[in-house]
Amino acid sequence: MPPRQRQALEFVLDNLVWFMLLAVLAIFSAVIPNYFQPGIFANIIEQSSVLGVMSIGLALVIIAGHMDLSVESVAALSAMVTGILFASSGIGLGITLTPGWLVVPVSLGAGLLVGAAIGVLNGFLVVKVKMNAFIVTLASFIWVRGLVVALSGGRSAQNLAPELRWLGIQRVLGIPLTAYIAIFCFVAFSFILAKTRFGRHLLMIGGNEGAAFRAGIKVNKVLMAAFVLSGAIAALAGWLLAIRTSGATANLGAGMLFNAFAAVVIGGVSLKGGVGSLPGVYAGVLLLSSINTAINLMGLPAHYTQVIHGLLVLAAVLLDTLKQTIRKQLA
């Protein structure tokens, strides 16, 4: 194959999810009245914020060749801790700080600490004890969600501190601040994954862990960092969810794990590890949010969302297999 055609084919393969997103937006704009307008796109970006942040940590662990199923429960626990500490109704303690803005970094720090601690536990069991990551994080998914229910007693924490509520509803140019935080996270971690030694080592470990070890990479250290980051980033997603909803309930964020997993796979992250980019994951998140918005506008039952997401995951896995086959032929 001529070099130019080969480069063009590789470009399409690397950015396939963006072409899918543009195609979906074009189709919805053509068939759904009032879909093509700034308010709708702002809503899509807003819906993508929490799911997008959660998908970043999950993607890092999958790129490293492992799995973290605990992200949804970690997010719920982070939201519940924030709610219990700084909500004034329900089970919230309504703690106040002086000056009031301190509640933002303190609540965020508490959530990140909780998430990082669970990440350390997951990483220790996987990296040091050599337990299977799927089983370890599945167990964490269950026991952490149980801990959220135990802490809340099935009740909710409502009416977060005014500073947190302001942060959750504030908009700039029609887009909420939480969406800007999500975009900043994607930019920062995309840089880390593509331009830093840690990111390169993460990709190498996911591609071939044995070869990475023989090349002198500190595999255990990098993998431990990936699990800790996944836990902390999931906690950030939970904190964002809490400030958006001004509180927390025991089932907050239920089902987000599967959507995050779908976004990561659709975004081009290989389940075999070693392949993937965070801009692609963000495109996957936007694609899911676009579909959800279209379903709402068309007034279709909510269960159609699950059907479409499931079919998209199957299509993404099929495309991933197809892309790997084409790349082997190009090599």
Short mmCIF file of C-alpha atoms in Angstrom, two decimals:
data_model
loop_
_atom_site.label_atom_id
_atom_site.label_comp_id
_atom_site.label_asym_id
_atom_site.label_seq_id
_atom_site.Cartn_x
_atom_site.Cartn_y
_atom_site.Cartn_z
CA MET A 1 0.00 0.00 0.00
CA PRO A 2 1.37 3.49 -0.88
CA PRO A 3 2.63 5.45 2.17
CA ARG A 4 0.01 8.20 1.85
CA GLN A 5 -2.88 5.75 1.71
CA ARG A 6 -1.39 3.86 4.64
CA GLN A 7 -1.09 7.06 6.71
CA ALA A 8 -4.68 8.00 5.82
CA LEU A 9 -5.94 4.56 6.86
CA GLU A 10 -4.05 4.70 10.17
CA PHE A 11 -5.45 8.20 10.84
CA VAL A 12 -8.99 6.93 10.29
CA LEU A 13 -8.39 3.91 12.56
CA ASP A 14 -6.91 6.08 15.33
CA ASN A 15 -9.78 8.60 15.21
CA LEU A 16 -12.68 6.35 14.27
CA VAL A 17 -14.76 7.33 17.31
CA TRP A 18 -14.64 11.03 16.32
CA PHE A 19 -16.00 10.18 12.87
CA MET A 20 -18.73 8.12 14.57
CA LEU A 21 -19.58 11.09 16.80
CA LEU A 22 -19.82 13.50 13.85
CA ALA A 23 -21.99 11.03 11.94
CA VAL A 24 -24.35 10.57 14.89
CA LEU A 25 -24.65 14.34 15.44
CA ALA A 26 -25.35 14.89 11.72
CA ILE A 27 -28.05 12.19 11.67
CA PHE A 28 -29.76 13.44 14.85
CA SER A 29 -29.63 17.04 13.61
CA ALA A 30 -31.31 15.96 10.38
CA VAL A 31 -34.10 13.84 11.88
CA ILE A 32 -34.83 15.52 15.25
CA PRO A 33 -36.34 19.03 15.21
CA ASN A 34 -34.38 21.62 17.24
CA TYR A 35 -31.49 19.20 17.92
CA PHE A 36 -28.89 21.38 16.19
CA GLN A 37 -28.71 24.29 18.64
CA PRO A 38 -26.20 25.52 21.25
CA GLY A 39 -28.42 24.64 24.22
CA ILE A 40 -28.58 20.98 23.21
CA PHE A 41 -24.81 20.74 22.73
CA ALA A 42 -24.24 22.46 26.08
CA ASN A 43 -26.51 19.86 27.65
CA ILE A 44 -24.52 17.04 26.01
CA ILE A 45 -21.26 18.47 27.37
CA GLU A 46 -22.82 18.89 30.82
CA GLN A 47 -24.04 15.29 30.88
CA SER A 48 -20.54 14.17 29.93
CA SER A 49 -18.75 15.77 32.86
CA VAL A 50 -19.14 13.21 35.67
CA LEU A 51 -19.09 10.17 33.39
CA GLY A 52 -16.08 11.58 31.56
CA VAL A 53 -14.01 12.03 34.71
CA MET A 54 -14.87 8.52 35.91
CA SER A 55 -13.87 7.10 32.52
CA ILE A 56 -10.36 8.60 32.76
CA GLY A 57 -9.29 6.46 35.73
CA LEU A 58 -10.90 3.34 34.30
CA ALA A 59 -9.12 3.92 30.98
CA LEU A 60 -5.70 4.27 32.63
CA VAL A 61 -6.05 0.90 34.37
CA ILE A 62 -7.32 -0.86 31.22
CA ILE A 63 -4.50 0.64 29.15
CA ALA A 64 -2.13 -0.87 31.73
CA GLY A 65 -3.69 -4.28 31.01
CA HIS A 66 -5.88 -4.59 34.11
CA MET A 67 -9.42 -3.73 35.22
CA ASP A 68 -11.02 -1.56 37.92
CA LEU A 69 -14.69 -2.32 38.51
CA SER A 70 -14.78 -0.36 41.78
CA VAL A 71 -14.91 3.15 40.25
CA GLU A 72 -18.69 3.52 40.50
CA SER A 73 -18.83 2.58 44.18
CA VAL A 74 -15.78 4.72 44.98
CA ALA A 75 -17.55 7.69 43.39
CA ALA A 76 -20.66 6.98 45.46
CA LEU A 77 -18.61 6.79 48.67
CA SER A 78 -16.83 10.06 47.88
CA ALA A 79 -20.18 11.76 47.24
CA MET A 80 -21.62 10.34 50.47
CA VAL A 81 -18.62 11.50 52.53
CA THR A 82 -19.01 14.99 51.05
CA GLY A 83 -22.75 14.91 51.77
CA ILE A 84 -22.42 13.70 55.35
CA LEU A 85 -19.76 16.28 56.19
CA PHE A 86 -21.14 19.39 54.50
CA ALA A 87 -24.88 18.91 53.88
CA SER A 88 -27.28 20.50 56.35
CA SER A 89 -30.38 18.31 55.87
CA GLY A 90 -31.03 14.59 56.19
CA ILE A 91 -27.98 12.78 57.56
CA GLY A 92 -25.66 15.71 56.78
CA LEU A 93 -23.67 17.09 59.71
CA GLY A 94 -23.63 20.57 58.21
CA ILE A 95 -20.05 21.32 59.22
CA THR A 96 -19.11 24.96 58.60
CA LEU A 97 -15.63 26.38 58.01
CA THR A 98 -14.25 29.90 58.23
CA PRO A 99 -13.75 31.35 55.68
CA GLY A 100 -16.57 29.58 53.87
CA TRP A 101 -14.64 28.84 50.66
CA LEU A 102 -12.46 26.38 52.59
CA VAL A 103 -15.30 23.90 52.30
CA VAL A 104 -14.38 23.40 48.62
CA PRO A 105 -10.77 22.19 49.03
CA VAL A 106 -11.53 20.35 52.29
CA SER A 107 -14.46 18.40 50.85
CA LEU A 108 -12.52 17.66 47.67
CA GLY A 109 -9.49 16.56 49.70
CA ALA A 110 -11.61 14.25 51.85
CA GLY A 111 -13.14 12.64 48.78
CA LEU A 112 -9.79 12.21 47.02
CA LEU A 113 -8.29 10.69 50.17
CA VAL A 114 -11.08 8.12 50.37
CA GLY A 115 -10.73 7.22 46.69
CA ALA A 116 -6.93 7.01 46.83
CA ALA A 117 -7.11 4.75 49.92
CA ILE A 118 -9.35 2.27 48.10
CA GLY A 119 -7.02 2.52 45.10
CA VAL A 120 -4.07 1.63 47.35
CA LEU A 121 -5.94 -1.42 48.66
CA ASN A 122 -6.89 -2.56 45.15
CA GLY A 123 -3.36 -1.97 43.88
CA PHE A 124 -1.76 -3.79 46.82
CA LEU A 125 -3.93 -6.89 46.35
CA VAL A 126 -3.33 -6.95 42.57
CA VAL A 127 0.33 -5.93 42.41
CA LYS A 128 1.79 -7.34 45.64
CA VAL A 129 -0.52 -10.25 46.48
CA LYS A 130 -0.91 -11.11 42.76
CA MET A 131 -4.68 -11.49 42.94
CA ASN A 132 -6.79 -11.16 39.82
CA ALA A 133 -7.72 -7.49 39.22
CA PHE A 134 -11.21 -8.37 38.01
CA ILE A 135 -12.03 -10.28 41.21
CA VAL A 136 -10.37 -7.76 43.54
CA THR A 137 -12.13 -4.74 42.09
CA LEU A 138 -15.43 -6.61 41.77
CA ALA A 139 -15.21 -7.29 45.50
CA SER A 140 -14.43 -3.61 46.08
CA PHE A 141 -17.41 -2.65 43.93
CA ILE A 142 -19.63 -4.70 46.27
CA TRP A 143 -18.17 -3.88 49.68
CA VAL A 144 -17.73 -0.16 49.03
CA ARG A 145 -21.35 0.17 47.84
CA GLY A 146 -22.35 -1.73 50.99
CA LEU A 147 -20.32 0.74 53.05
CA VAL A 148 -22.18 3.64 51.41
CA VAL A 149 -25.52 2.09 52.40
CA ALA A 150 -24.24 1.40 55.92
CA LEU A 151 -23.01 4.99 56.37
CA SER A 152 -26.25 6.47 55.10
CA GLY A 153 -28.66 3.98 56.64
CA GLY A 154 -30.59 4.25 53.40
CA ARG A 155 -31.21 7.98 53.94
CA SER A 156 -29.89 10.93 51.97
CA ALA A 157 -27.77 13.98 52.73
CA GLN A 158 -29.22 17.16 51.23
CA ASN A 159 -28.50 20.88 50.92
CA LEU A 160 -24.75 21.10 50.58
CA ALA A 161 -22.89 24.18 51.78
CA PRO A 162 -23.66 27.26 49.61
CA GLU A 163 -20.11 27.40 48.25
CA LEU A 164 -20.40 23.84 46.92
CA ARG A 165 -23.88 24.45 45.52
CA TRP A 166 -22.60 27.56 43.73
CA LEU A 167 -19.77 25.56 42.19
CA GLY A 168 -22.21 22.87 41.07
CA ILE A 169 -24.61 25.18 39.24
CA GLN A 170 -22.32 27.98 38.03
CA ARG A 171 -22.04 28.35 34.25
CA VAL A 172 -19.52 30.10 32.01
CA LEU A 173 -20.57 30.77 28.39
CA GLY A 174 -23.60 28.57 28.97
CA ILE A 175 -21.54 25.54 30.02
CA PRO A 176 -21.34 24.44 33.69
CA LEU A 177 -18.05 24.66 35.57
CA THR A 178 -18.15 20.91 36.20
CA ALA A 179 -17.83 20.36 32.44
CA TYR A 180 -14.75 22.62 32.33
CA ILE A 181 -13.25 20.58 35.18
CA ALA A 182 -13.85 17.39 33.19
CA ILE A 183 -12.28 18.88 30.05
CA PHE A 184 -9.27 20.07 32.07
CA CYS A 185 -8.84 16.54 33.46
CA PHE A 186 -8.92 15.07 29.95
CA VAL A 187 -6.32 17.57 28.73
CA ALA A 188 -4.05 17.02 31.75
CA PHE A 189 -4.18 13.23 31.70
CA SER A 190 -3.90 13.12 27.91
CA PHE A 191 -0.63 15.03 28.28
CA ILE A 192 0.51 12.68 31.05
CA LEU A 193 -0.32 9.59 29.01
CA ALA A 194 1.25 10.83 25.77
CA LYS A 195 4.19 12.98 26.89
CA THR A 196 5.50 11.71 30.22
CA ARG A 197 7.60 8.72 31.20
CA PHE A 198 4.78 7.43 33.41
CA GLY A 199 2.35 7.45 30.47
CA ARG A 200 4.78 5.72 28.14
CA HIS A 201 5.53 3.08 30.77
CA LEU A 202 1.81 2.53 31.32
CA LEU A 203 1.33 1.85 27.59
CA MET A 204 4.38 -0.43 27.46
CA ILE A 205 3.21 -2.44 30.47
CA GLY A 206 -0.21 -2.86 28.94
CA GLY A 207 1.33 -3.95 25.65
CA ASN A 208 3.69 -6.53 27.16
CA GLU A 209 4.24 -6.56 30.91
CA GLY A 210 7.09 -9.07 30.75
CA ALA A 211 8.96 -7.12 28.11
CA ALA A 212 8.45 -3.90 30.06
CA PHE A 213 9.95 -5.53 33.16
CA ARG A 214 12.96 -6.78 31.19
CA ALA A 215 13.40 -3.25 29.80
CA GLY A 216 13.95 -1.99 33.33
CA ILE A 217 10.55 -0.45 33.95
CA LYS A 218 9.37 -0.61 37.56
CA VAL A 219 6.18 -2.43 36.65
CA ASN A 220 4.77 -2.82 40.16
CA LYS A 221 5.30 0.84 40.99
CA VAL A 222 3.59 2.03 37.80
CA LEU A 223 0.65 -0.35 38.22
CA MET A 224 0.18 0.70 41.83
CA ALA A 225 0.12 4.35 40.72
CA ALA A 226 -2.49 3.48 38.07
CA PHE A 227 -4.84 1.94 40.65
CA VAL A 228 -4.36 4.84 43.07
CA LEU A 229 -5.06 7.34 40.29
CA SER A 230 -8.14 5.40 39.25
CA GLY A 231 -9.50 5.53 42.79
CA ALA A 232 -8.74 9.23 43.23
CA ILE A 233 -10.22 10.17 39.85
CA ALA A 234 -13.37 8.16 40.59
CA ALA A 235 -13.62 10.05 43.88
CA LEU A 236 -13.37 13.33 41.97
CA ALA A 237 -16.26 12.16 39.77
CA GLY A 238 -18.30 11.42 42.90
CA TRP A 239 -17.52 14.85 44.35
CA LEU A 240 -18.66 16.48 41.10
CA LEU A 241 -21.84 14.41 41.21
CA ALA A 242 -22.51 15.51 44.80
CA ILE A 243 -22.08 19.23 44.09
CA ARG A 244 -24.25 18.94 40.95
CA THR A 245 -27.09 17.33 42.90
CA SER A 246 -26.41 19.23 46.15
CA GLY A 247 -26.25 16.03 48.17
CA ALA A 248 -25.89 12.29 48.09
CA THR A 249 -28.08 9.20 48.29
CA ALA A 250 -27.16 5.56 48.84
CA ASN A 251 -27.76 4.69 45.17
CA LEU A 252 -26.16 7.81 43.70
CA GLY A 253 -24.32 7.01 40.47
CA ALA A 254 -25.73 3.48 40.21
CA GLY A 255 -25.12 2.08 36.73
CA MET A 256 -22.36 4.52 35.82
CA LEU A 257 -19.73 1.77 35.77
CA PHE A 258 -21.25 0.21 32.67
CA ASN A 259 -21.54 3.56 30.91
CA ALA A 260 -17.92 4.40 31.77
CA PHE A 261 -16.83 0.98 30.53
CA ALA A 262 -18.81 1.52 27.32
CA ALA A 263 -17.25 4.96 26.78
CA VAL A 264 -13.73 3.58 27.28
CA VAL A 265 -14.25 0.70 24.85
CA ILE A 266 -16.05 2.83 22.27
CA GLY A 267 -13.25 5.39 22.65
CA GLY A 268 -10.74 2.92 21.28
CA VAL A 269 -9.04 1.60 24.43
CA SER A 270 -8.13 -2.02 23.81
CA LEU A 271 -9.27 -4.50 26.45
CA LYS A 272 -5.96 -6.29 25.88
CA GLY A 273 -4.10 -3.21 27.13
CA GLY A 274 -1.36 -1.10 25.60
CA VAL A 275 -3.59 0.80 23.17
CA GLY A 276 -5.81 3.82 23.70
CA SER A 277 -5.98 7.58 24.07
CA LEU A 278 -7.99 9.79 26.40
CA PRO A 279 -9.24 12.17 23.66
CA GLY A 280 -10.81 9.08 22.11
CA VAL A 281 -12.42 8.21 25.45
CA TYR A 282 -13.86 11.74 25.67
CA ALA A 283 -15.34 11.29 22.20
CA GLY A 284 -16.87 8.04 23.43
CA VAL A 285 -18.44 9.84 26.39
CA LEU A 286 -19.82 12.58 24.11
CA LEU A 287 -21.21 9.91 21.79
CA LEU A 288 -23.12 8.23 24.63
CA SER A 289 -24.42 11.57 25.91
CA SER A 290 -25.53 12.54 22.39
CA ILE A 291 -27.52 9.33 22.10
CA ASN A 292 -29.07 9.80 25.56
CA THR A 293 -30.11 13.35 24.66
CA ALA A 294 -31.63 12.20 21.36
CA ILE A 295 -33.61 9.47 23.11
CA ASN A 296 -34.97 12.00 25.59
CA LEU A 297 -35.93 14.45 22.83
CA MET A 298 -37.70 11.71 20.89
CA GLY A 299 -39.60 10.70 24.01
CA LEU A 300 -38.49 7.06 23.79
CA PRO A 301 -38.56 4.85 26.90
CA ALA A 302 -35.34 4.96 28.95
CA HIS A 303 -34.60 1.27 28.45
CA TYR A 304 -33.78 2.00 24.79
CA THR A 305 -30.67 3.71 26.15
CA GLN A 306 -29.41 0.43 27.63
CA VAL A 307 -30.17 -1.43 24.40
CA ILE A 308 -28.24 1.08 22.29
CA HIS A 309 -25.32 1.26 24.73
CA GLY A 310 -25.03 -2.52 24.75
CA LEU A 311 -25.06 -2.70 20.96
CA LEU A 312 -22.47 0.10 20.79
CA VAL A 313 -20.14 -1.84 23.10
CA LEU A 314 -20.48 -4.94 20.93
CA ALA A 315 -19.80 -2.83 17.83
CA ALA A 316 -16.77 -1.23 19.51
CA VAL A 317 -15.27 -4.59 20.48
CA LEU A 318 -15.84 -5.83 16.93
CA LEU A 319 -14.20 -2.71 15.51
CA ASP A 320 -11.27 -3.12 17.91
CA THR A 321 -10.71 -6.65 16.64
CA LEU A 322 -10.98 -5.42 13.05
CA LYS A 323 -8.53 -2.57 13.68
CA GLN A 324 -5.97 -4.94 15.21
CA THR A 325 -6.26 -7.23 12.20
CA ILE A 326 -5.74 -4.32 9.77
CA ARG A 327 -2.78 -3.01 11.77
CA LYS A 328 -1.13 -6.44 11.68
CA GLN A 329 -1.53 -6.47 7.92
CA LEU A 330 -0.02 -2.98 7.67
CA ALA A 331 2.96 -3.90 9.87
#
